[in-house]
Amino acid sequence: MLDKKTREEIISLIKREVVPAIGCTEPVAVALCVAKASELLRTLPEKLSLRLSGNILKNAMGVGIPGTGMIGLPIAVALGALVGKSEYGLEVLKDVTPEAVEQGKRYIGEGRISIKLCEDAPSNLHIEVTAIGAEGKEAKAVISGAHTNFVYLYDGTSVLKEDSLHKESCKEESKDKELNLAEVYEFAMETPLEEISFILESRKLNKAAAELALRGDYGHSLGTTIRKSGEKLFGNSPLAHIISYTSAACDARMGGAQIAVMSNSGSGNQGICATMPVVSFAEDIHADEEHTIRALVLSHLTSIYIKQSLGRLSALCGCVVASTGASSGITYLMGGGYKEICASVKNMIANLTGMICDGAKPSCSLKISSGVSTALMSAMLAMNGKCVTEAEGIISDDVDRSIHNLTSIGREAMRETDRLVLEIMTCK
């Protein structure tokens, strides 16, 4: 068993990366930064000037904002100033009311908001907000590197925070414990249950989001469509249940439902994707609480590990990462050990590498459904002794090397893809 200090470090890492969030994390992070700048100004800003990295713009353009019935950044910005509270973190917009939405619409209509691309953004995740008061007083807040990571704060009189991350071009350097898959597996399997049972909160929140969507009409209603019409094609099967539950939770989140989901590595969709396939499969096979907890920890921590080398935002769709975590959890629930989990991870990488991220939007449920169906297939292959070999594509014998092959493609080789995707999205 890992020593207590190492377990505590990993538990702390999970608790930092697996947190509740209301709405898509990119516009919510913008709203959080606006809320902080407004608080520093100590009055409702007359104007708000924003400079955002390309990946923030990409992920905020087409997604519903909770409680508003509206899409995109302007309403998130307005509500961040009007009712946002920075102390809420990624739940910054939980106090939104219909009255606040109407006030926000007026704020937008008065031309108070300016949003521009930050051409020299030092990080893929970079948000600069300048709040301007009635007499020209300015306050500024900057988030960079992570969705809640304030690197610069100025209240109009003095600089309250200016850390080295901001000064040194906001390099995304993780100070978290560096993991490998063997350690992830050992932690998930051997840590005393009482130390990791908190992960069940992800089941509670994300299942509630799925059930909300299955009762309503959110996004493209993929979860509801599979549930109502898919039985003829999919049958009443674990595959159908996994797809409908997971895509439904995404439908709710991308459709602007005012409900919290449990995120992973700064992404609600990744949190959903790491949670709901495991939850659904565990329910179908009547897994006990211990196996469910350990499978969820394995899934979430595998996703965190992969994201450590990929980075917060990239051209690679996050469902590739989270579905790989889910496949690990499902393989464990099928009775697999470390050997089979390594095989499922390699099978996933061989299949889904290259799926692009073209922003957060309702159709993310389609990509998620592709990811989680592949997760089940990869687990089945692994349990039948089948694994993609090092003679095939980017797969190496070493599972950690295979993971880093995946993330280097997403982080480095797909930069031009990312630039072109943003250009297409903004020039339509």
PDB file of C-alpha atoms in Angstrom, residues 23-308:
ATOM      1  CA  GLY A  23     -22.414  25.616 -16.477  1.00  0.00           C
ATOM      2  CA  CYS A  24     -19.570  25.215 -18.969  1.00  0.00           C
ATOM      3  CA  THR A  25     -16.333  25.946 -17.155  1.00  0.00           C
ATOM      4  CA  GLU A  26     -14.905  28.370 -19.740  1.00  0.00           C
ATOM      5  CA  PRO A  27     -17.697  31.014 -19.687  1.00  0.00           C
ATOM      6  CA  VAL A  28     -18.057  30.362 -15.965  1.00  0.00           C
ATOM      7  CA  ALA A  29     -14.326  31.046 -15.458  1.00  0.00           C
ATOM      8  CA  VAL A  30     -14.808  34.294 -17.390  1.00  0.00           C
ATOM      9  CA  ALA A  31     -17.773  35.182 -15.162  1.00  0.00           C
ATOM     10  CA  LEU A  32     -15.617  34.368 -12.123  1.00  0.00           C
ATOM     11  CA  CYS A  33     -12.877  36.726 -13.303  1.00  0.00           C
ATOM     12  CA  VAL A  34     -15.458  39.446 -14.014  1.00  0.00           C
ATOM     13  CA  ALA A  35     -16.967  38.976 -10.548  1.00  0.00           C
ATOM     14  CA  LYS A  36     -13.547  39.367  -8.949  1.00  0.00           C
ATOM     15  CA  ALA A  37     -12.673  42.491 -10.942  1.00  0.00           C
ATOM     16  CA  SER A  38     -16.060  43.996 -10.061  1.00  0.00           C
ATOM     17  CA  GLU A  39     -15.533  43.225  -6.378  1.00  0.00           C
ATOM     18  CA  LEU A  40     -12.134  44.919  -6.529  1.00  0.00           C
ATOM     19  CA  LEU A  41     -13.753  47.982  -8.120  1.00  0.00           C
ATOM     20  CA  ARG A  42     -16.324  47.971  -5.275  1.00  0.00           C
ATOM     21  CA  THR A  43     -19.125  49.099  -7.569  1.00  0.00           C
ATOM     22  CA  LEU A  44     -20.944  47.890 -10.661  1.00  0.00           C
ATOM     23  CA  PRO A  45     -18.579  48.615 -13.572  1.00  0.00           C
ATOM     24  CA  GLU A  46     -19.613  51.178 -16.131  1.00  0.00           C
ATOM     25  CA  LYS A  47     -17.640  49.180 -18.677  1.00  0.00           C
ATOM     26  CA  LEU A  48     -15.908  45.819 -18.838  1.00  0.00           C
ATOM     27  CA  SER A  49     -12.956  45.158 -21.134  1.00  0.00           C
ATOM     28  CA  LEU A  50     -11.942  41.528 -21.649  1.00  0.00           C
ATOM     29  CA  ARG A  51      -9.004  39.899 -23.424  1.00  0.00           C
ATOM     30  CA  LEU A  52      -9.312  36.121 -23.781  1.00  0.00           C
ATOM     31  CA  SER A  53      -7.139  33.328 -25.139  1.00  0.00           C
ATOM     32  CA  GLY A  54      -8.355  31.543 -28.249  1.00  0.00           C
ATOM     33  CA  ASN A  55      -9.305  28.361 -26.406  1.00  0.00           C
ATOM     34  CA  ILE A  56     -11.457  30.296 -23.948  1.00  0.00           C
ATOM     35  CA  LEU A  57     -13.267  31.974 -26.841  1.00  0.00           C
ATOM     36  CA  LYS A  58     -13.667  28.649 -28.637  1.00  0.00           C
ATOM     37  CA  ASN A  59     -15.231  26.934 -25.639  1.00  0.00           C
ATOM     38  CA  ALA A  60     -17.533  29.815 -24.697  1.00  0.00           C
ATOM     39  CA  MET A  61     -19.098  30.808 -28.007  1.00  0.00           C
ATOM     40  CA  GLY A  62     -21.825  28.205 -28.437  1.00  0.00           C
ATOM     41  CA  VAL A  63     -22.772  26.963 -24.990  1.00  0.00           C
ATOM     42  CA  GLY A  64     -25.882  27.714 -22.940  1.00  0.00           C
ATOM     43  CA  ILE A  65     -25.442  29.812 -19.797  1.00  0.00           C
ATOM     44  CA  PRO A  66     -27.329  28.341 -16.813  1.00  0.00           C
ATOM     45  CA  GLY A  67     -30.576  29.991 -15.815  1.00  0.00           C
ATOM     46  CA  THR A  68     -30.623  32.407 -18.769  1.00  0.00           C
ATOM     47  CA  GLY A  69     -31.947  30.606 -21.833  1.00  0.00           C
ATOM     48  CA  MET A  70     -29.107  32.377 -23.675  1.00  0.00           C
ATOM     49  CA  ILE A  71     -25.911  31.317 -25.377  1.00  0.00           C
ATOM     50  CA  GLY A  72     -22.396  32.728 -25.251  1.00  0.00           C
ATOM     51  CA  LEU A  73     -20.106  35.059 -23.372  1.00  0.00           C
ATOM     52  CA  PRO A  74     -21.887  38.443 -23.125  1.00  0.00           C
ATOM     53  CA  ILE A  75     -24.597  37.264 -20.732  1.00  0.00           C
ATOM     54  CA  ALA A  76     -22.040  35.348 -18.634  1.00  0.00           C
ATOM     55  CA  VAL A  77     -19.938  38.516 -18.412  1.00  0.00           C
ATOM     56  CA  ALA A  78     -22.912  40.692 -17.487  1.00  0.00           C
ATOM     57  CA  LEU A  79     -24.133  38.293 -14.807  1.00  0.00           C
ATOM     58  CA  GLY A  80     -20.619  37.932 -13.406  1.00  0.00           C
ATOM     59  CA  ALA A  81     -20.684  41.678 -12.728  1.00  0.00           C
ATOM     60  CA  LEU A  82     -24.296  41.856 -11.560  1.00  0.00           C
ATOM     61  CA  VAL A  83     -24.741  38.819  -9.306  1.00  0.00           C
ATOM     62  CA  GLY A  84     -21.483  36.842  -9.430  1.00  0.00           C
ATOM     63  CA  LYS A  85     -19.617  36.088  -6.224  1.00  0.00           C
ATOM     64  CA  SER A  86     -15.989  35.041  -6.576  1.00  0.00           C
ATOM     65  CA  GLU A  87     -16.159  33.122  -3.302  1.00  0.00           C
ATOM     66  CA  TYR A  88     -18.390  30.586  -5.065  1.00  0.00           C
ATOM     67  CA  GLY A  89     -15.594  29.549  -7.438  1.00  0.00           C
ATOM     68  CA  LEU A  90     -16.978  27.635 -10.428  1.00  0.00           C
ATOM     69  CA  GLU A  91     -20.473  28.007  -8.979  1.00  0.00           C
ATOM     70  CA  VAL A  92     -20.137  31.792  -9.381  1.00  0.00           C
ATOM     71  CA  LEU A  93     -23.492  32.097 -11.186  1.00  0.00           C
ATOM     72  CA  LYS A  94     -25.614  30.087  -8.764  1.00  0.00           C
ATOM     73  CA  ASP A  95     -27.522  33.210  -7.599  1.00  0.00           C
ATOM     74  CA  VAL A  96     -28.843  34.006 -11.089  1.00  0.00           C
ATOM     75  CA  THR A  97     -32.531  35.005 -11.158  1.00  0.00           C
ATOM     76  CA  PRO A  98     -34.896  35.968 -14.008  1.00  0.00           C
ATOM     77  CA  GLU A  99     -34.640  39.571 -12.816  1.00  0.00           C
ATOM     78  CA  ALA A 100     -30.839  39.425 -13.034  1.00  0.00           C
ATOM     79  CA  VAL A 101     -31.061  38.013 -16.566  1.00  0.00           C
ATOM     80  CA  GLU A 102     -33.252  40.943 -17.668  1.00  0.00           C
ATOM     81  CA  GLN A 103     -30.839  43.367 -16.039  1.00  0.00           C
ATOM     82  CA  GLY A 104     -28.000  41.581 -17.819  1.00  0.00           C
ATOM     83  CA  LYS A 105     -29.707  41.956 -21.186  1.00  0.00           C
ATOM     84  CA  ARG A 106     -29.981  45.691 -20.595  1.00  0.00           C
ATOM     85  CA  TYR A 107     -26.315  45.853 -19.554  1.00  0.00           C
ATOM     86  CA  ILE A 108     -25.337  44.168 -22.830  1.00  0.00           C
ATOM     87  CA  GLY A 109     -27.663  46.386 -24.865  1.00  0.00           C
ATOM     88  CA  GLU A 110     -26.029  49.503 -23.432  1.00  0.00           C
ATOM     89  CA  GLY A 111     -22.715  48.495 -25.033  1.00  0.00           C
ATOM     90  CA  ARG A 112     -20.837  48.142 -21.751  1.00  0.00           C
ATOM     91  CA  ILE A 113     -18.922  44.963 -22.670  1.00  0.00           C
ATOM     92  CA  SER A 114     -15.875  44.648 -24.938  1.00  0.00           C
ATOM     93  CA  ILE A 115     -14.459  41.183 -25.681  1.00  0.00           C
ATOM     94  CA  LYS A 116     -11.281  40.715 -27.717  1.00  0.00           C
ATOM     95  CA  LEU A 117      -8.894  37.911 -28.563  1.00  0.00           C
ATOM     96  CA  CYS A 118      -5.679  38.090 -26.566  1.00  0.00           C
ATOM     97  CA  GLU A 119      -3.200  37.523 -29.379  1.00  0.00           C
ATOM     98  CA  ASP A 120      -0.237  37.207 -27.016  1.00  0.00           C
ATOM     99  CA  ALA A 121      -1.955  35.015 -24.430  1.00  0.00           C
ATOM    100  CA  PRO A 122       0.748  33.208 -22.447  1.00  0.00           C
ATOM    101  CA  SER A 123      -1.511  30.225 -21.794  1.00  0.00           C
ATOM    102  CA  ASN A 124      -4.290  28.389 -23.636  1.00  0.00           C
ATOM    103  CA  LEU A 125      -6.411  29.250 -20.614  1.00  0.00           C
ATOM    104  CA  HIS A 126      -6.067  32.978 -20.107  1.00  0.00           C
ATOM    105  CA  ILE A 127      -8.630  35.609 -19.035  1.00  0.00           C
ATOM    106  CA  GLU A 128      -7.955  39.309 -18.463  1.00  0.00           C
ATOM    107  CA  VAL A 129     -10.752  41.534 -17.153  1.00  0.00           C
ATOM    108  CA  THR A 130     -10.531  45.281 -16.629  1.00  0.00           C
ATOM    109  CA  ALA A 131     -13.501  46.783 -14.762  1.00  0.00           C
ATOM    110  CA  ILE A 132     -13.919  50.523 -15.331  1.00  0.00           C
ATOM    111  CA  GLY A 133     -15.854  52.733 -12.924  1.00  0.00           C
ATOM    112  CA  ALA A 134     -17.827  55.952 -13.424  1.00  0.00           C
ATOM    113  CA  GLU A 135     -14.831  58.242 -12.815  1.00  0.00           C
ATOM    114  CA  GLY A 136     -12.387  56.203 -14.853  1.00  0.00           C
ATOM    115  CA  LYS A 137     -11.110  54.149 -11.932  1.00  0.00           C
ATOM    116  CA  GLU A 138      -9.971  50.718 -13.077  1.00  0.00           C
ATOM    117  CA  ALA A 139      -9.636  47.368 -11.353  1.00  0.00           C
ATOM    118  CA  LYS A 140      -8.165  44.289 -12.983  1.00  0.00           C
ATOM    119  CA  ALA A 141      -8.221  40.527 -12.478  1.00  0.00           C
ATOM    120  CA  VAL A 142      -6.377  37.871 -14.469  1.00  0.00           C
ATOM    121  CA  ILE A 143      -6.962  34.115 -14.453  1.00  0.00           C
ATOM    122  CA  SER A 144      -4.373  31.955 -16.194  1.00  0.00           C
ATOM    123  CA  GLY A 145      -3.293  28.324 -16.374  1.00  0.00           C
ATOM    124  CA  ALA A 146      -6.334  26.938 -14.540  1.00  0.00           C
ATOM    125  CA  HIS A 147      -9.990  27.943 -14.349  1.00  0.00           C
ATOM    126  CA  THR A 148      -9.833  29.410 -10.836  1.00  0.00           C
ATOM    127  CA  ASN A 149      -6.164  30.424 -10.749  1.00  0.00           C
ATOM    128  CA  PHE A 150      -5.976  34.179 -10.178  1.00  0.00           C
ATOM    129  CA  VAL A 151      -2.478  35.347 -11.068  1.00  0.00           C
ATOM    130  CA  TYR A 152      -2.981  39.127 -10.955  1.00  0.00           C
ATOM    131  CA  LEU A 153      -5.275  41.389  -8.903  1.00  0.00           C
ATOM    132  CA  TYR A 154      -5.361  45.211  -8.919  1.00  0.00           C
ATOM    133  CA  ASP A 155      -7.963  47.234  -7.034  1.00  0.00           C
ATOM    134  CA  GLY A 156      -7.340  50.613  -8.665  1.00  0.00           C
ATOM    135  CA  THR A 157      -4.882  51.684  -6.036  1.00  0.00           C
ATOM    136  CA  SER A 158      -2.435  48.868  -5.481  1.00  0.00           C
ATOM    137  CA  VAL A 159      -1.484  45.464  -6.844  1.00  0.00           C
ATOM    138  CA  LEU A 160      -2.875  42.856  -4.468  1.00  0.00           C
ATOM    139  CA  LYS A 161      -1.450  39.839  -6.237  1.00  0.00           C
ATOM    140  CA  GLU A 162       1.143  39.374  -8.948  1.00  0.00           C
ATOM    141  CA  ASP A 163       2.683  35.940  -8.849  1.00  0.00           C
ATOM    142  CA  SER A 164       5.493  34.471 -10.875  1.00  0.00           C
ATOM    143  CA  LEU A 165       3.107  32.613 -13.147  1.00  0.00           C
ATOM    144  CA  HIS A 166       1.863  35.953 -14.505  1.00  0.00           C
ATOM    145  CA  LYS A 167       5.310  37.523 -14.696  1.00  0.00           C
ATOM    146  CA  GLU A 168       6.868  34.560 -16.461  1.00  0.00           C
ATOM    147  CA  SER A 169       4.316  34.245 -19.246  1.00  0.00           C
ATOM    148  CA  CYS A 170       1.901  32.013 -17.365  1.00  0.00           C
ATOM    149  CA  LYS A 171       3.660  28.773 -18.184  1.00  0.00           C
ATOM    150  CA  GLU A 172       1.398  25.871 -17.357  1.00  0.00           C
ATOM    151  CA  GLU A 173       3.705  24.116 -14.950  1.00  0.00           C
ATOM    152  CA  SER A 174       1.981  21.652 -12.691  1.00  0.00           C
ATOM    153  CA  LYS A 175       3.153  21.579  -9.109  1.00  0.00           C
ATOM    154  CA  ASP A 176       0.901  18.614  -8.399  1.00  0.00           C
ATOM    155  CA  LYS A 177       2.197  15.172  -7.663  1.00  0.00           C
ATOM    156  CA  GLU A 178       3.297  13.490 -10.874  1.00  0.00           C
ATOM    157  CA  LEU A 179       1.537  10.198 -11.412  1.00  0.00           C
ATOM    158  CA  ASN A 180       1.888   7.041 -13.455  1.00  0.00           C
ATOM    159  CA  LEU A 181      -0.783   4.482 -14.222  1.00  0.00           C
ATOM    160  CA  ALA A 182       0.604   1.852 -11.841  1.00  0.00           C
ATOM    161  CA  GLU A 183       0.412   4.322  -8.967  1.00  0.00           C
ATOM    162  CA  VAL A 184      -3.099   5.396 -10.019  1.00  0.00           C
ATOM    163  CA  TYR A 185      -4.181   1.744  -9.960  1.00  0.00           C
ATOM    164  CA  GLU A 186      -2.494   1.020  -6.615  1.00  0.00           C
ATOM    165  CA  PHE A 187      -4.109   4.054  -5.017  1.00  0.00           C
ATOM    166  CA  ALA A 188      -7.586   3.179  -6.301  1.00  0.00           C
ATOM    167  CA  MET A 189      -7.341  -0.454  -5.254  1.00  0.00           C
ATOM    168  CA  GLU A 190      -5.628  -0.247  -1.856  1.00  0.00           C
ATOM    169  CA  THR A 191      -6.539   3.066  -0.235  1.00  0.00           C
ATOM    170  CA  PRO A 192      -8.857   2.562   2.754  1.00  0.00           C
ATOM    171  CA  LEU A 193     -12.426   3.067   1.629  1.00  0.00           C
ATOM    172  CA  GLU A 194     -13.200   5.785   4.165  1.00  0.00           C
ATOM    173  CA  GLU A 195     -10.455   7.967   2.639  1.00  0.00           C
ATOM    174  CA  ILE A 196     -11.950   7.915  -0.872  1.00  0.00           C
ATOM    175  CA  SER A 197     -15.704   7.536  -0.361  1.00  0.00           C
ATOM    176  CA  PHE A 198     -16.097  11.279  -1.035  1.00  0.00           C
ATOM    177  CA  ILE A 199     -15.940  10.404  -4.745  1.00  0.00           C
ATOM    178  CA  LEU A 200     -19.578   9.264  -4.507  1.00  0.00           C
ATOM    179  CA  GLU A 201     -20.553  12.937  -4.627  1.00  0.00           C
ATOM    180  CA  SER A 202     -19.676  12.795  -8.329  1.00  0.00           C
ATOM    181  CA  ARG A 203     -22.266  10.040  -8.757  1.00  0.00           C
ATOM    182  CA  LYS A 204     -24.878  12.074  -6.893  1.00  0.00           C
ATOM    183  CA  LEU A 205     -24.394  15.309  -8.857  1.00  0.00           C
ATOM    184  CA  ASN A 206     -23.865  13.909 -12.338  1.00  0.00           C
ATOM    185  CA  LYS A 207     -26.656  11.363 -12.079  1.00  0.00           C
ATOM    186  CA  ALA A 208     -29.006  14.155 -10.976  1.00  0.00           C
ATOM    187  CA  ALA A 209     -28.038  16.133 -14.087  1.00  0.00           C
ATOM    188  CA  ALA A 210     -28.697  13.097 -16.288  1.00  0.00           C
ATOM    189  CA  GLU A 211     -32.091  12.451 -14.717  1.00  0.00           C
ATOM    190  CA  LEU A 212     -33.056  16.114 -15.114  1.00  0.00           C
ATOM    191  CA  ALA A 213     -32.291  15.952 -18.830  1.00  0.00           C
ATOM    192  CA  LEU A 214     -34.158  12.667 -19.253  1.00  0.00           C
ATOM    193  CA  ARG A 215     -37.265  14.385 -17.859  1.00  0.00           C
ATOM    194  CA  GLY A 216     -36.905  17.497 -19.994  1.00  0.00           C
ATOM    195  CA  ASP A 217     -35.616  18.891 -23.262  1.00  0.00           C
ATOM    196  CA  TYR A 218     -32.048  20.159 -23.175  1.00  0.00           C
ATOM    197  CA  GLY A 219     -29.517  20.606 -25.959  1.00  0.00           C
ATOM    198  CA  HIS A 220     -30.029  18.010 -28.676  1.00  0.00           C
ATOM    199  CA  SER A 221     -31.750  15.627 -26.222  1.00  0.00           C
ATOM    200  CA  LEU A 222     -29.483  12.765 -27.261  1.00  0.00           C
ATOM    201  CA  GLY A 223     -29.908  11.021 -23.907  1.00  0.00           C
ATOM    202  CA  THR A 224     -33.691  11.189 -24.166  1.00  0.00           C
ATOM    203  CA  THR A 225     -33.617  10.057 -27.798  1.00  0.00           C
ATOM    204  CA  ILE A 226     -31.549   6.981 -26.942  1.00  0.00           C
ATOM    205  CA  ARG A 227     -33.785   6.233 -23.973  1.00  0.00           C
ATOM    206  CA  LYS A 228     -37.046   6.582 -25.933  1.00  0.00           C
ATOM    207  CA  SER A 229     -36.175   5.487 -29.445  1.00  0.00           C
ATOM    208  CA  GLY A 230     -32.907   3.616 -29.230  1.00  0.00           C
ATOM    209  CA  GLU A 231     -34.121   0.361 -27.716  1.00  0.00           C
ATOM    210  CA  LYS A 232     -34.988  -1.040 -31.144  1.00  0.00           C
ATOM    211  CA  LEU A 233     -31.385  -0.528 -32.230  1.00  0.00           C
ATOM    212  CA  PHE A 234     -29.389  -0.836 -29.013  1.00  0.00           C
ATOM    213  CA  GLY A 235     -31.697  -3.034 -26.965  1.00  0.00           C
ATOM    214  CA  ASN A 236     -32.203  -2.670 -23.228  1.00  0.00           C
ATOM    215  CA  SER A 237     -28.469  -3.081 -22.732  1.00  0.00           C
ATOM    216  CA  PRO A 238     -25.579  -1.710 -20.673  1.00  0.00           C
ATOM    217  CA  LEU A 239     -24.347   0.079 -23.818  1.00  0.00           C
ATOM    218  CA  ALA A 240     -27.673   1.866 -24.293  1.00  0.00           C
ATOM    219  CA  HIS A 241     -27.773   2.784 -20.600  1.00  0.00           C
ATOM    220  CA  ILE A 242     -24.198   4.133 -20.631  1.00  0.00           C
ATOM    221  CA  ILE A 243     -24.795   6.278 -23.705  1.00  0.00           C
ATOM    222  CA  SER A 244     -28.181   7.621 -22.587  1.00  0.00           C
ATOM    223  CA  TYR A 245     -27.109   8.449 -19.022  1.00  0.00           C
ATOM    224  CA  THR A 246     -23.820  10.068 -20.014  1.00  0.00           C
ATOM    225  CA  SER A 247     -25.101  12.048 -22.984  1.00  0.00           C
ATOM    226  CA  ALA A 248     -28.143  13.182 -20.980  1.00  0.00           C
ATOM    227  CA  ALA A 249     -25.972  14.771 -18.312  1.00  0.00           C
ATOM    228  CA  CYS A 250     -24.063  16.541 -21.096  1.00  0.00           C
ATOM    229  CA  ASP A 251     -27.360  17.640 -22.694  1.00  0.00           C
ATOM    230  CA  ALA A 252     -28.345  19.309 -19.420  1.00  0.00           C
ATOM    231  CA  ARG A 253     -25.000  21.014 -18.919  1.00  0.00           C
ATOM    232  CA  MET A 254     -24.518  22.236 -22.483  1.00  0.00           C
ATOM    233  CA  GLY A 255     -28.191  23.190 -22.717  1.00  0.00           C
ATOM    234  CA  GLY A 256     -27.859  25.669 -19.845  1.00  0.00           C
ATOM    235  CA  ALA A 257     -29.573  23.780 -17.022  1.00  0.00           C
ATOM    236  CA  GLN A 258     -29.012  25.546 -13.723  1.00  0.00           C
ATOM    237  CA  ILE A 259     -27.644  22.484 -11.997  1.00  0.00           C
ATOM    238  CA  ALA A 260     -24.194  21.656 -10.685  1.00  0.00           C
ATOM    239  CA  VAL A 261     -22.171  18.800 -12.144  1.00  0.00           C
ATOM    240  CA  MET A 262     -18.960  17.336 -10.796  1.00  0.00           C
ATOM    241  CA  SER A 263     -16.123  18.422 -13.054  1.00  0.00           C
ATOM    242  CA  ASN A 264     -12.733  16.841 -13.657  1.00  0.00           C
ATOM    243  CA  SER A 265      -9.590  18.864 -14.433  1.00  0.00           C
ATOM    244  CA  GLY A 266     -11.619  22.002 -15.026  1.00  0.00           C
ATOM    245  CA  SER A 267     -14.217  20.446 -17.337  1.00  0.00           C
ATOM    246  CA  GLY A 268     -17.780  19.508 -16.473  1.00  0.00           C
ATOM    247  CA  ASN A 269     -18.086  17.295 -19.546  1.00  0.00           C
ATOM    248  CA  GLN A 270     -14.929  15.449 -18.550  1.00  0.00           C
ATOM    249  CA  GLY A 271     -16.346  14.986 -15.065  1.00  0.00           C
ATOM    250  CA  ILE A 272     -19.572  13.613 -16.524  1.00  0.00           C
ATOM    251  CA  CYS A 273     -17.684  11.356 -18.913  1.00  0.00           C
ATOM    252  CA  ALA A 274     -15.456   9.986 -16.148  1.00  0.00           C
ATOM    253  CA  THR A 275     -18.450   9.366 -13.879  1.00  0.00           C
ATOM    254  CA  MET A 276     -21.608   8.284 -15.656  1.00  0.00           C
ATOM    255  CA  PRO A 277     -20.361   5.277 -17.696  1.00  0.00           C
ATOM    256  CA  VAL A 278     -18.940   3.812 -14.483  1.00  0.00           C
ATOM    257  CA  VAL A 279     -22.091   4.601 -12.495  1.00  0.00           C
ATOM    258  CA  SER A 280     -24.365   3.161 -15.181  1.00  0.00           C
ATOM    259  CA  PHE A 281     -22.354  -0.043 -15.621  1.00  0.00           C
ATOM    260  CA  ALA A 282     -22.028  -0.506 -11.850  1.00  0.00           C
ATOM    261  CA  GLU A 283     -25.803  -0.279 -11.498  1.00  0.00           C
ATOM    262  CA  ASP A 284     -26.395  -2.734 -14.338  1.00  0.00           C
ATOM    263  CA  ILE A 285     -24.134  -5.387 -12.816  1.00  0.00           C
ATOM    264  CA  HIS A 286     -25.329  -4.632  -9.249  1.00  0.00           C
ATOM    265  CA  ALA A 287     -21.824  -3.757  -8.079  1.00  0.00           C
ATOM    266  CA  ASP A 288     -21.476  -3.124  -4.351  1.00  0.00           C
ATOM    267  CA  GLU A 289     -20.501   0.260  -2.914  1.00  0.00           C
ATOM    268  CA  GLU A 290     -16.820  -0.571  -2.526  1.00  0.00           C
ATOM    269  CA  HIS A 291     -16.377  -1.629  -6.143  1.00  0.00           C
ATOM    270  CA  THR A 292     -18.283   1.444  -7.309  1.00  0.00           C
ATOM    271  CA  ILE A 293     -16.126   3.772  -5.233  1.00  0.00           C
ATOM    272  CA  ARG A 294     -12.868   2.206  -6.395  1.00  0.00           C
ATOM    273  CA  ALA A 295     -13.994   2.223 -10.038  1.00  0.00           C
ATOM    274  CA  LEU A 296     -14.916   5.920  -9.820  1.00  0.00           C
ATOM    275  CA  VAL A 297     -11.603   6.808  -8.191  1.00  0.00           C
ATOM    276  CA  LEU A 298      -9.738   4.835 -10.861  1.00  0.00           C
ATOM    277  CA  SER A 299     -11.661   6.602 -13.626  1.00  0.00           C
ATOM    278  CA  HIS A 300     -11.290  10.126 -12.244  1.00  0.00           C
ATOM    279  CA  LEU A 301      -7.639   9.747 -11.273  1.00  0.00           C
ATOM    280  CA  THR A 302      -6.703   8.213 -14.646  1.00  0.00           C
ATOM    281  CA  SER A 303      -8.309  11.241 -16.317  1.00  0.00           C
ATOM    282  CA  ILE A 304      -6.404  13.622 -14.027  1.00  0.00           C
ATOM    283  CA  TYR A 305      -3.154  11.820 -14.793  1.00  0.00           C
ATOM    284  CA  ILE A 306      -3.637  12.117 -18.566  1.00  0.00           C
ATOM    285  CA  LYS A 307      -4.605  15.792 -18.284  1.00  0.00           C
ATOM    286  CA  GLN A 308      -1.426  16.533 -16.331  1.00  0.00           C
TER     287      GLN A 308
END
